[in-house]
Amino acid sequence: MPIIHHHISALRAALQPYRGQKNENQSSQPRIALVPTMGNLHDGHLKLVKIAKQHADIVVVSIFVNPTQFGEGEDFESYPRTLDEDVAKLATVDTDYVFAPSIDEMYPVLPPPTSVLAGAITTQLCGQSRPGHFDGVGIVVSKLFNIVQPDIAVFGQKDYQQLAIIKQLVRDLSYPIDIIGASIVRAVDGLALSSRNQYLSTAERQIAPVLHQALQYLAERLETGEQSPQVVQSFLIETQLRITDAGFTIDYLEIKTDTLDSVVSETDMFNVENKNLIILVAAWLGRARLLDNQLVIIG
Amino acid sequence: MPIIHHHISALRAALQPYRGQKNENQSSQPRIALVPTMGNLHDGHLKLVKIAKQHADIVVVSIFVNPTQFGEGEDFESYPRTLDEDVAKLATVDTDYVFAPSIDEMYPVLPPPTSVLAGAITTQLCGQSRPGHFDGVGIVVSKLFNIVQPDIAVFGQKDYQQLAIIKQLVRDLSYPIDIIGASIVRAVDGLALSSRNQYLSTAERQIAPVLHQALQYLAERLETGEQSPQVVQSFLIETQLRITDAGFTIDYLEIKTDTLDSVVSETDMFNVENKNLIILVAAWLGRARLLDNQLVIIG
């Protein structure tokens, strides 16, 4: 069973002995990995832990429903909190430590006067429909990095924009942390695993895989079809219709270069060298806002 | 002589063996201290190093004239760069490592899209006359903290607002770093040591101690005089006149609670429990902008 800490000082004290300690069979020092989560864990999270364990000796999973990344009227209050079940699941994948702080422990002053802002990359996609969301992510991830001081941190590619923002944060703030992005874990029918899937009714759950299917369809069209703005636009409209016809309300459906570089115009997108494209979608089905994305390999 | 590193990776590699290593005569692990500077070192800086050495086993002094904390038309270009002399001085106070990175090393992308903002505390005093200055301080200090990962960092109280901002940053971002504020080192005539003092002409240098004398005068009046807003206001005006009559142009002269709490009104200032007051001044003399401050102990 993982050891659970609720206090920053206790977690730091527990991790301190590993820092700089030599492994018995290795000349290198033990590596510490962090997997930040909001709890309510599913197989997607457990895959993050498994990846962390492949790259590090000690794995710390944080479980914290972070208030600063929820906006007015969002699901902060109703977000599922299932610590006991989460810890039981984490025990099955060899987690060493769980860090489950209270809000007071993380934010003695709420909101904190200091902010960590990632700039232009946050104003598009999810940042447009959830203003302030990535500012909350920026501060909580900075805090977790400083509390745990890991060598590695693992994030899911389902939250693709978040992953890109964290990579930028690490570069710009010189964090000595390797960021690993883990590919999306899907249900057998293709739906990306998410804690918010449980907001779906049975009927909605059956419709939900259409999102992934539509992105796959669009990716294939882009990979094999003519890459003119007009043709791409018609593929996009066709894909939008597939999604909305199934019953979704689209928040955004966009094609970007995989760095989410906002400098690259849609016309130039296929001409940028050494960049793949990514299709990103956010769409509401009932009271669930679902995210998905699909890489497009331009041959 | 201290060992000089110009690259982040080399400094990190040099510090890694100390982390977690046990001291021979102690059960505790060696402590690393950081003293961030912009170089052109004087006795004030050397005192910071001495204090760092008292609290830590390994002292890293960073020397970096940080472009992001200088505004348009400020003295970034002309700021004195004297690395060889600085290293020689640091050798006299037992400095272990000097970190002197290039701008490219610190900012692969300049300006960096990510920012670390300290909020309301930055909009007053120096933040008002130097917009963006503390945003530059915020990012460079965050980077230095992440690069060095020190246990302790020492800053001078001459930059009182900067020290208060860094304490807030450490609290809000959960940096595991003890911040030590070192009291001001003064010339025999009372002028606070500063690299910018060398911008003064010989005549200006003789006038310059008036700034400290005026603050001392005001502190004595506040400590012994009647603490009504009217009386305090008249002391303030008298002090302003002493400073301007000597030839200074005042940027600001303010009395604050020592936490720089902007919530406390001037009328309430003397009634706040457990808080001391501080007088802060910034004033131009020729082409030098001089800072000074003076604590007021309310009995």
Coordinates of C-alpha atoms in Angstrom, one line a residue:
Chain A
M1 CA 0.0 0.0 0.0
P2 CA 1.2 3.5 -0.7
I3 CA 2.0 5.7 2.2
I4 CA -0.4 8.6 2.4
H5 CA 0.7 12.1 3.4
H6 CA -1.7 15.1 3.8
H7 CA 1.0 17.6 4.8
I8 CA 3.7 19.2 2.7
S9 CA 6.3 19.0 5.5
A10 CA 5.6 15.3 6.1
L11 CA 5.9 14.4 2.4
R12 CA 9.1 16.4 2.1
A13 CA 10.6 14.7 5.1
A14 CA 9.6 11.3 3.7
L15 CA 11.3 12.0 0.3
Q16 CA 14.4 13.7 1.6
P17 CA 16.3 10.4 2.3
Y18 CA 16.0 9.4 -1.3
R19 CA 17.6 12.5 -2.6
G20 CA 21.2 12.0 -3.4
Q21 CA 21.2 8.5 -1.9
K22 CA 23.0 5.9 -4.1
N23 CA 21.2 2.8 -5.3
E24 CA 22.7 -0.4 -4.2
N25 CA 23.2 -1.8 -7.7
Q26 CA 23.5 1.5 -9.5
S27 CA 26.0 4.4 -9.6
S28 CA 23.1 6.8 -10.3
Q29 CA 20.9 8.3 -7.6
P30 CA 17.3 7.2 -7.2
R31 CA 14.8 9.1 -9.4
I32 CA 11.6 10.5 -8.0
A33 CA 8.5 10.7 -10.3
L34 CA 5.4 12.8 -9.8
V35 CA 2.0 12.0 -11.2
P36 CA -0.4 14.9 -10.5
T37 CA -4.1 13.9 -10.5
M38 CA -7.4 15.2 -9.2
G39 CA -8.2 11.7 -8.0
N40 CA -11.2 9.6 -9.0
L41 CA -8.7 7.4 -10.7
H42 CA -9.3 5.2 -13.8
D43 CA -7.1 3.1 -16.0
G44 CA -5.7 6.2 -17.7
H45 CA -4.3 7.4 -14.4
L46 CA -2.9 4.0 -13.6
K47 CA -1.1 3.9 -16.9
L48 CA 0.6 7.2 -15.9
V49 CA 1.8 5.6 -12.7
K50 CA 3.1 2.6 -14.6
I51 CA 5.0 4.8 -17.0
A52 CA 6.3 6.8 -14.0
K53 CA 7.5 3.6 -12.4
Q54 CA 9.4 2.6 -15.6
H55 CA 11.3 5.8 -15.4
A56 CA 11.8 6.3 -11.7
D57 CA 12.5 4.5 -8.5
I58 CA 10.0 6.3 -6.3
V59 CA 6.5 7.4 -7.5
V60 CA 4.5 10.1 -5.8
V61 CA 0.9 10.4 -6.9
S62 CA -0.8 13.7 -5.9
I63 CA -4.6 13.7 -5.4
F64 CA -5.9 17.2 -5.1
V65 CA -9.1 18.7 -6.6
N66 CA -7.5 22.1 -7.2
P67 CA -10.0 24.9 -6.7
T68 CA -8.1 27.6 -8.6
Q69 CA -8.5 25.7 -11.9
F70 CA -12.3 25.6 -11.8
G71 CA -14.3 28.6 -13.0
E72 CA -17.6 30.0 -11.7
G73 CA -20.4 27.5 -12.3
E74 CA -18.0 24.7 -13.1
D75 CA -18.1 21.3 -11.4
F76 CA -15.7 22.0 -8.5
E77 CA -18.2 21.0 -5.8
S78 CA -19.5 18.0 -7.6
Y79 CA -16.2 16.7 -8.9
P80 CA -16.0 13.1 -7.5
R81 CA -13.8 12.6 -4.5
T82 CA -12.9 8.9 -3.9
L83 CA -9.7 8.8 -1.9
D84 CA -10.1 5.3 -0.4
E85 CA -10.8 3.7 -3.8
D86 CA -8.0 5.7 -5.4
V87 CA -5.5 4.5 -2.8
A88 CA -6.6 0.9 -3.3
K89 CA -6.2 1.2 -7.1
L90 CA -2.7 2.9 -6.7
A91 CA -1.6 0.0 -4.5
T92 CA -2.1 -2.3 -7.5
V93 CA 0.5 -0.4 -9.6
D94 CA 3.2 -0.1 -6.9
T95 CA 2.7 3.6 -6.0
D96 CA 5.1 4.6 -3.2
Y97 CA 3.5 7.8 -1.9
V98 CA 0.1 9.5 -2.2
F99 CA 0.1 13.2 -1.5
A100 CA -3.5 14.2 -0.6
P101 CA -3.4 17.8 0.9
S102 CA -6.3 19.8 2.1
I103 CA -7.2 23.1 0.3
D104 CA -5.8 25.0 3.4
E105 CA -2.5 23.1 3.2
M106 CA -2.1 24.1 -0.5
Y107 CA -3.5 27.6 -0.3
P108 CA -3.0 29.3 3.1
V109 CA -4.2 32.4 1.2
L110 CA -6.9 31.7 -1.4
P111 CA -6.7 33.0 -4.1
P112 CA -2.9 33.3 -3.7
P113 CA -1.6 36.8 -4.8
T114 CA 1.2 35.2 -6.8
S115 CA 0.3 33.8 -10.2
V116 CA 2.1 31.7 -12.8
L117 CA 0.8 32.5 -16.3
A118 CA 1.7 30.7 -19.4
G119 CA 0.9 33.5 -21.9
A120 CA -0.5 33.2 -25.4
I121 CA -0.7 29.4 -25.4
T122 CA -3.4 29.6 -22.8
T123 CA -5.8 31.9 -24.7
Q124 CA -6.8 29.3 -27.3
L125 CA -8.8 26.1 -27.2
C126 CA -9.8 25.2 -23.5
G127 CA -8.4 28.5 -22.3
Q128 CA -11.0 30.4 -24.4
S129 CA -14.0 28.5 -22.9
R130 CA -12.5 28.2 -19.4
P131 CA -10.9 31.6 -18.7
G132 CA -8.4 31.3 -15.8
H133 CA -8.4 27.5 -15.9
F134 CA -4.7 27.3 -17.0
D135 CA -3.7 29.9 -14.5
G136 CA -5.0 27.6 -11.8
V137 CA -3.1 24.7 -13.5
G138 CA 0.1 26.9 -13.6
I139 CA 0.1 27.6 -10.0
V140 CA -0.8 24.2 -8.7
V141 CA 1.7 22.4 -10.9
S142 CA 4.4 24.9 -9.9
K143 CA 3.6 24.2 -6.2
L144 CA 3.6 20.4 -6.7
F145 CA 6.9 20.6 -8.5
N146 CA 8.4 22.6 -5.6
I147 CA 6.9 20.4 -3.0
V148 CA 8.0 17.1 -4.5
Q149 CA 11.0 18.3 -6.5
P150 CA 10.7 15.3 -8.8
D151 CA 13.1 14.3 -11.5
I152 CA 10.2 13.2 -13.8
A153 CA 6.5 14.1 -14.0
V154 CA 4.0 12.3 -16.1
F155 CA 0.9 13.9 -17.6
G156 CA -1.8 12.5 -19.9
Q157 CA -2.0 13.5 -23.6
K158 CA -5.8 13.6 -23.3
D159 CA -5.3 17.1 -21.8
Y160 CA -3.0 17.9 -24.7
Q161 CA -3.0 21.7 -24.2
Q162 CA -2.2 21.3 -20.5
L163 CA 0.7 19.1 -21.4
A164 CA 2.0 21.6 -23.9
I165 CA 1.7 24.4 -21.3
I166 CA 3.5 22.4 -18.7
K167 CA 6.4 21.7 -21.1
Q168 CA 6.6 25.4 -21.7
L169 CA 6.5 26.2 -18.0
V170 CA 9.4 23.7 -17.4
R171 CA 11.4 25.3 -20.1
D172 CA 10.7 28.9 -19.1
L173 CA 11.1 28.4 -15.4
S174 CA 14.2 26.1 -15.7
Y175 CA 12.6 23.2 -13.7
P176 CA 15.0 20.3 -13.7
I177 CA 12.2 17.9 -14.5
D178 CA 11.6 15.6 -17.5
I179 CA 8.0 15.8 -18.6
I180 CA 6.6 12.6 -20.1
G181 CA 3.3 12.7 -22.0
A182 CA 1.3 9.4 -21.8
S183 CA -0.9 8.4 -24.7
I184 CA -4.6 8.4 -24.3
V185 CA -6.2 5.3 -22.7
R186 CA -9.5 4.4 -24.3
A187 CA -12.5 2.2 -23.5
V188 CA -12.9 -0.7 -26.0
D189 CA -15.4 1.3 -28.0
G190 CA -12.8 4.1 -28.3
L191 CA -14.0 6.7 -25.7
A192 CA -11.1 8.4 -24.0
L193 CA -11.2 7.5 -20.3
S194 CA -12.1 10.5 -18.1
S195 CA -13.4 11.0 -14.6
R196 CA -16.1 13.2 -16.2
N197 CA -17.4 10.2 -18.3
Q198 CA -19.5 9.3 -15.2
Y199 CA -21.6 12.4 -15.8
L200 CA -22.9 10.6 -18.9
S201 CA -26.3 8.9 -18.9
T202 CA -26.4 5.3 -20.2
A203 CA -27.8 6.6 -23.5
E204 CA -25.1 9.3 -23.7
R205 CA -22.4 6.8 -22.9
Q206 CA -23.4 4.8 -26.0
I207 CA -23.2 8.0 -28.2
A208 CA -19.9 9.2 -26.7
P209 CA -17.4 7.1 -28.9
V210 CA -18.6 9.1 -31.9
L211 CA -16.2 11.8 -30.8
H212 CA -13.1 9.6 -31.2
Q213 CA -14.5 8.1 -34.4
A214 CA -15.0 11.5 -35.9
L215 CA -11.4 12.6 -35.1
Q216 CA -10.1 9.3 -36.6
Y217 CA -12.1 10.0 -39.7
L218 CA -10.8 13.5 -40.0
A219 CA -7.2 12.4 -39.4
E220 CA -7.4 9.9 -42.2
R221 CA -8.9 12.5 -44.6
L222 CA -6.0 14.9 -43.7
E223 CA -3.4 12.2 -44.0
T224 CA -4.6 11.0 -47.4
G225 CA -6.5 13.9 -48.9
E226 CA -5.6 17.0 -50.7
Q227 CA -4.1 19.5 -48.2
S228 CA -5.6 22.7 -49.6
P229 CA -7.3 25.1 -47.2
Q230 CA -10.6 24.6 -49.1
V231 CA -10.5 20.8 -48.9
V232 CA -9.4 20.8 -45.3
Q233 CA -12.3 23.2 -44.5
S234 CA -14.8 20.8 -46.1
F235 CA -13.4 17.9 -44.1
L236 CA -13.7 20.0 -40.9
I237 CA -17.3 20.9 -41.6
E238 CA -18.1 17.2 -42.4
T239 CA -16.5 16.2 -39.1
Q240 CA -18.4 18.9 -37.1
L241 CA -21.6 17.5 -38.5
R242 CA -20.8 14.0 -37.5
I243 CA -20.3 15.2 -34.0
T244 CA -23.3 17.5 -33.7
D245 CA -25.6 15.0 -35.5
A246 CA -24.7 12.5 -32.7
G247 CA -26.0 15.0 -30.1
F248 CA -22.9 16.8 -29.0
T249 CA -22.5 20.6 -28.7
I250 CA -19.1 21.5 -29.9
D251 CA -17.0 23.8 -27.8
Y252 CA -14.1 23.7 -30.3
L253 CA -12.8 21.5 -33.1
E254 CA -9.5 22.7 -34.4
I255 CA -6.4 21.6 -36.3
K256 CA -3.1 22.8 -34.9
T257 CA 0.6 22.1 -35.3
D258 CA 1.5 19.7 -32.5
T259 CA 3.3 22.5 -30.5
L260 CA 0.0 24.5 -30.5
D261 CA 2.0 27.2 -32.0
S262 CA -0.4 30.0 -32.5
V263 CA 2.0 31.8 -34.9
V264 CA 1.4 29.2 -37.7
S265 CA -1.6 30.2 -39.8
E266 CA -4.1 27.6 -41.1
T267 CA -2.9 28.2 -44.6
D268 CA 0.7 27.5 -43.7
M269 CA 0.0 24.6 -41.4
F270 CA 0.8 21.8 -43.9
N271 CA 4.0 23.6 -45.0
V272 CA 5.7 23.8 -41.6
E273 CA 8.7 21.5 -41.6
N274 CA 9.2 18.9 -38.9
K275 CA 5.8 19.5 -37.3
N276 CA 3.0 17.1 -37.1
L277 CA -0.6 18.3 -36.8
I278 CA -3.1 17.5 -34.1
I279 CA -6.9 17.7 -34.1
L280 CA -8.3 18.8 -30.8
V281 CA -11.9 18.8 -29.7
A282 CA -14.0 19.7 -26.7
A283 CA -17.7 19.0 -26.8
W284 CA -20.6 18.8 -24.4
L285 CA -22.7 15.7 -24.2
G286 CA -25.4 16.2 -21.6
R287 CA -23.6 17.7 -18.6
A288 CA -20.2 16.2 -19.5
R289 CA -17.6 18.3 -21.3
L290 CA -15.5 15.7 -23.1
L291 CA -12.0 16.3 -24.5
D292 CA -10.2 14.2 -27.2
N293 CA -7.4 14.7 -29.7
Q294 CA -5.8 12.8 -32.5
L295 CA -2.3 13.2 -34.0
V296 CA -2.1 13.6 -37.8
I297 CA 1.1 12.3 -39.4
I298 CA 1.8 14.3 -42.5
G299 CA 3.9 11.9 -44.7
Chain B
M1 CA 38.7 30.5 -5.5
P2 CA 35.1 29.8 -6.2
I3 CA 34.4 27.4 -9.2
I4 CA 32.7 29.3 -12.0
H5 CA 29.9 27.8 -14.1
H6 CA 28.3 29.4 -17.1
H7 CA 25.8 26.6 -17.9
I8 CA 22.8 25.4 -16.0
S9 CA 23.6 21.7 -16.6
A10 CA 27.1 22.1 -15.4
L11 CA 26.1 23.9 -12.2
R12 CA 23.4 21.3 -11.5
A13 CA 25.9 18.4 -12.0
A14 CA 28.3 20.1 -9.6
L15 CA 25.7 20.5 -6.9
Q16 CA 24.1 17.1 -7.3
P17 CA 26.7 15.2 -5.1
Y18 CA 25.9 17.5 -2.1
R19 CA 22.2 16.7 -2.2
G20 CA 21.3 14.1 0.3
Q21 CA 25.0 13.5 1.2
K22 CA 25.6 13.2 4.9
N23 CA 28.2 15.4 6.5
E24 CA 31.0 13.5 8.2
N25 CA 30.4 15.1 11.6
Q26 CA 26.7 15.7 11.3
S27 CA 23.6 13.6 10.9
S28 CA 22.0 16.3 8.8
Q29 CA 22.5 16.8 5.1
P30 CA 24.7 19.6 3.8
R31 CA 22.7 22.8 3.1
I32 CA 23.0 24.8 -0.1
A33 CA 22.6 28.6 0.0
L34 CA 21.9 30.8 -3.0
V35 CA 22.9 34.5 -3.1
P36 CA 21.4 36.0 -6.3
T37 CA 23.2 39.2 -7.5
M38 CA 23.7 41.3 -10.6
G39 CA 27.4 41.4 -10.0
N40 CA 29.5 44.5 -9.5
L41 CA 29.8 43.4 -6.0
H42 CA 30.4 45.6 -2.9
D43 CA 30.6 44.9 0.8
G44 CA 26.8 44.7 1.0
H45 CA 26.9 41.7 -1.3
L46 CA 29.9 40.1 0.6
K47 CA 27.9 40.4 3.8
L48 CA 25.1 38.4 2.1
V49 CA 27.6 35.7 1.3
K50 CA 29.0 35.7 4.9
I51 CA 25.4 35.3 6.2
A52 CA 24.8 32.5 3.7
K53 CA 27.9 30.7 4.8
Q54 CA 26.8 30.9 8.4
H55 CA 23.5 29.1 7.5
A56 CA 24.8 26.6 4.9
D57 CA 27.7 24.4 3.9
I58 CA 27.8 25.3 0.2
V59 CA 27.3 28.9 -1.1
V60 CA 26.3 29.6 -4.7
V61 CA 26.5 33.2 -5.8
S62 CA 24.7 34.0 -9.1
I63 CA 25.9 36.9 -11.2
F64 CA 23.4 37.8 -13.9
V65 CA 22.3 41.2 -15.1
N66 CA 18.8 40.2 -15.8
P67 CA 17.3 41.9 -18.9
T68 CA 13.7 41.2 -18.0
Q69 CA 13.8 43.4 -14.9
F70 CA 15.0 46.5 -16.7
G71 CA 12.5 48.7 -18.4
E72 CA 12.7 50.8 -21.6
G73 CA 15.3 53.5 -21.1
E74 CA 16.7 52.1 -17.9
D75 CA 20.4 51.3 -17.3
F76 CA 20.5 47.7 -18.6
E77 CA 23.2 48.5 -21.2
S78 CA 25.4 50.6 -18.9
Y79 CA 24.9 48.5 -15.7
P80 CA 28.5 47.7 -14.6
R81 CA 29.7 44.2 -15.5
T82 CA 32.9 43.3 -13.6
L83 CA 33.0 39.5 -13.4
D84 CA 36.8 39.1 -12.8
E85 CA 36.8 41.6 -9.9
D86 CA 33.6 40.0 -8.5
V87 CA 35.1 36.5 -8.5
A88 CA 38.2 37.8 -6.7
K89 CA 36.1 39.5 -4.0
L90 CA 34.0 36.3 -3.6
A91 CA 37.1 34.3 -3.0
T92 CA 37.8 36.4 0.1
V93 CA 34.5 35.3 1.7
D94 CA 34.7 31.6 1.0
T95 CA 32.2 31.3 -1.9
D96 CA 32.0 27.8 -3.3
Y97 CA 30.4 28.3 -6.7
V98 CA 29.7 31.3 -9.0
F99 CA 26.9 30.9 -11.5
A100 CA 27.4 33.4 -14.3
P101 CA 25.1 32.4 -17.2
S102 CA 24.7 34.2 -20.5
I103 CA 21.3 35.7 -21.5
D104 CA 20.8 32.9 -24.0
E105 CA 21.4 30.3 -21.3
M106 CA 18.8 31.9 -19.0
Y107 CA 16.3 32.9 -21.7
P108 CA 16.3 30.5 -24.8
V109 CA 13.2 32.5 -25.7
L110 CA 13.2 36.2 -24.7
P111 CA 10.9 37.4 -23.5
P112 CA 9.7 34.1 -22.1
P113 CA 6.0 33.5 -22.7
T114 CA 5.6 32.3 -19.1
S115 CA 5.4 34.9 -16.3
V116 CA 5.5 34.8 -12.5
L117 CA 3.5 37.7 -11.2
A118 CA 3.4 38.7 -7.5
G119 CA 0.1 40.7 -7.7
A120 CA -0.9 43.7 -5.6
I121 CA 2.4 44.0 -3.7
T122 CA 4.2 44.9 -7.0
T123 CA 1.9 47.8 -8.0
Q124 CA 3.2 50.1 -5.2
L125 CA 6.5 51.8 -4.5
C126 CA 9.2 50.8 -7.0
G127 CA 6.6 48.8 -9.0
Q128 CA 4.8 52.1 -9.8
S129 CA 7.8 53.9 -11.2
R130 CA 9.3 50.7 -12.8
P131 CA 6.4 48.9 -14.4
G132 CA 7.3 45.3 -15.1
H133 CA 10.4 45.4 -12.9
F134 CA 9.1 42.9 -10.4
D135 CA 7.7 40.6 -13.1
G136 CA 11.3 40.3 -14.3
V137 CA 12.5 39.7 -10.7
G138 CA 9.7 37.1 -10.3
I139 CA 10.8 35.0 -13.3
V140 CA 14.5 35.2 -12.8
V141 CA 14.3 34.3 -9.1
S142 CA 12.0 31.4 -9.8
K143 CA 14.5 30.2 -12.4
L144 CA 17.4 30.5 -10.1
F145 CA 15.5 28.7 -7.3
N146 CA 14.8 25.9 -9.8
I147 CA 18.3 25.7 -11.1
V148 CA 20.1 25.8 -7.8
Q149 CA 17.3 24.2 -5.6
P150 CA 18.9 25.8 -2.5
D151 CA 17.8 25.3 1.1
I152 CA 18.4 28.9 1.8
A153 CA 18.5 32.2 -0.2
V154 CA 19.8 35.5 1.1
F155 CA 18.6 38.9 -0.1
G156 CA 19.4 42.4 1.0
Q157 CA 16.9 44.5 2.9
K158 CA 18.0 47.5 0.9
D159 CA 15.6 46.2 -1.8
Y160 CA 13.0 45.8 0.8
Q161 CA 10.0 45.5 -1.6
Q162 CA 11.9 42.8 -3.5
L163 CA 12.5 40.9 -0.3
A164 CA 8.8 41.1 0.6
I165 CA 7.8 39.9 -2.9
I166 CA 10.2 37.0 -2.7
K167 CA 8.9 35.9 0.7
Q168 CA 5.4 36.0 -0.8
L169 CA 6.6 34.0 -3.9
V170 CA 8.1 31.3 -1.7
R171 CA 4.9 31.0 0.4
D172 CA 2.6 31.0 -2.6
L173 CA 4.6 28.6 -4.8
S174 CA 5.6 26.3 -1.9
Y175 CA 9.4 26.7 -2.5
P176 CA 11.2 24.7 0.2
I177 CA 13.6 27.6 0.8
D178 CA 14.3 29.7 3.9
I179 CA 14.6 33.3 2.8
I180 CA 17.0 35.4 4.9
G181 CA 16.9 39.2 4.7
A182 CA 20.3 40.8 5.4
S183 CA 20.3 44.3 7.0
I184 CA 21.7 47.2 4.9
V185 CA 25.4 47.8 4.8
R186 CA 26.3 51.5 4.8
A187 CA 29.4 53.6 4.1
V188 CA 30.8 55.4 7.2
D189 CA 28.8 58.5 6.3
G190 CA 25.5 56.4 6.2
L191 CA 24.9 56.0 2.5
A192 CA 23.5 52.6 1.7
L193 CA 26.0 50.6 -0.5
S194 CA 24.7 50.1 -4.0
S195 CA 26.3 49.4 -7.4
R196 CA 24.5 52.4 -8.7
N197 CA 26.3 54.8 -6.3
Q198 CA 29.1 54.9 -8.8
Y199 CA 26.8 56.9 -11.1
L200 CA 27.2 59.7 -8.6
S201 CA 29.6 62.6 -9.2
T202 CA 32.0 63.5 -6.4
A203 CA 29.7 66.4 -5.4
E204 CA 26.6 64.2 -5.5
R205 CA 28.4 61.5 -3.5
Q206 CA 28.9 64.1 -0.7
I207 CA 25.2 65.0 -0.7
A208 CA 24.0 61.4 -0.9
P209 CA 24.1 60.5 2.9
V210 CA 21.3 63.1 3.4
L211 CA 18.8 60.4 2.3
H212 CA 19.7 58.1 5.2
Q213 CA 19.8 61.0 7.6
A214 CA 16.4 62.2 6.6
L215 CA 14.9 58.7 7.1
Q216 CA 16.6 58.4 10.5
Y217 CA 15.1 61.8 11.4
L218 CA 11.6 60.7 10.3
A219 CA 11.9 57.4 12.2
E220 CA 12.8 59.2 15.4
R221 CA 9.9 61.6 15.0
L222 CA 7.5 58.7 14.4
E223 CA 8.8 56.7 17.3
T224 CA 8.6 59.6 19.8
G225 CA 6.0 61.9 18.4
E226 CA 2.3 62.0 18.3
Q227 CA 0.9 59.3 16.0
S228 CA -2.0 61.3 14.6
P229 CA -2.4 61.4 10.8
Q230 CA -2.0 65.2 10.8
V231 CA 1.3 65.1 12.8
V232 CA 2.7 62.2 10.7
Q233 CA 1.8 64.1 7.6
S234 CA 3.7 67.2 8.8
F235 CA 6.8 65.0 9.6
L236 CA 6.6 63.5 6.2
I237 CA 6.5 66.9 4.5
E238 CA 9.4 68.1 6.6
T239 CA 11.4 65.0 5.6
Q240 CA 10.6 65.5 1.9
L241 CA 11.9 69.0 2.1
R242 CA 15.2 67.9 3.7
I243 CA 15.6 65.5 0.8
T244 CA 14.6 67.8 -2.1
D245 CA 16.5 70.8 -0.6
A246 CA 19.7 68.6 -0.7
G247 CA 19.2 68.2 -4.5
F248 CA 17.3 64.9 -4.8
T249 CA 14.2 64.4 -6.9
I250 CA 11.9 62.1 -4.9
D251 CA 10.3 59.1 -6.7
Y252 CA 8.5 58.1 -3.5
L253 CA 8.7 58.5 0.2
E254 CA 6.2 56.4 2.1
I255 CA 5.4 54.9 5.4
K256 CA 4.1 51.3 5.3
T257 CA 3.5 48.4 7.7
D258 CA 6.6 46.2 7.4
T259 CA 4.7 43.5 5.4
L260 CA 3.9 46.2 2.8
D261 CA 0.3 45.3 3.4
S262 CA -1.6 47.5 1.0
V263 CA -4.8 46.7 2.9
V264 CA -3.8 48.8 5.9
S265 CA -4.9 52.5 5.5
E266 CA -2.6 55.3 6.6
T267 CA -5.0 56.2 9.4
D268 CA -5.0 52.7 10.8
M269 CA -1.3 52.1 10.4
F270 CA -0.4 52.8 14.0
N271 CA -3.2 50.7 15.3
V272 CA -2.3 47.5 13.6
E273 CA -1.1 45.0 16.2
N274 CA 2.2 43.1 15.9
K275 CA 3.4 45.1 13.0
N276 CA 6.2 47.5 12.8
L277 CA 6.4 50.3 10.3
I278 CA 8.9 50.9 7.6
I279 CA 9.8 54.2 5.8
L280 CA 10.8 53.6 2.2
V281 CA 12.3 56.1 -0.2
A282 CA 13.5 56.1 -3.8
A283 CA 15.1 59.3 -5.0
W284 CA 17.1 60.5 -8.0
L285 CA 20.4 62.3 -7.5
G286 CA 21.9 63.1 -10.9
R287 CA 21.6 59.9 -13.0
A288 CA 21.5 57.6 -9.9
R289 CA 18.2 56.4 -8.5
L290 CA 18.9 55.6 -4.9
L291 CA 16.9 53.4 -2.6
D292 CA 16.9 53.4 1.2
N293 CA 14.6 52.3 4.0
Q294 CA 14.4 52.5 7.8
L295 CA 12.4 50.4 10.2
V296 CA 10.3 52.3 12.8
I297 CA 9.8 50.5 16.1
I298 CA 6.4 51.5 17.6
G299 CA 6.8 50.9 21.3

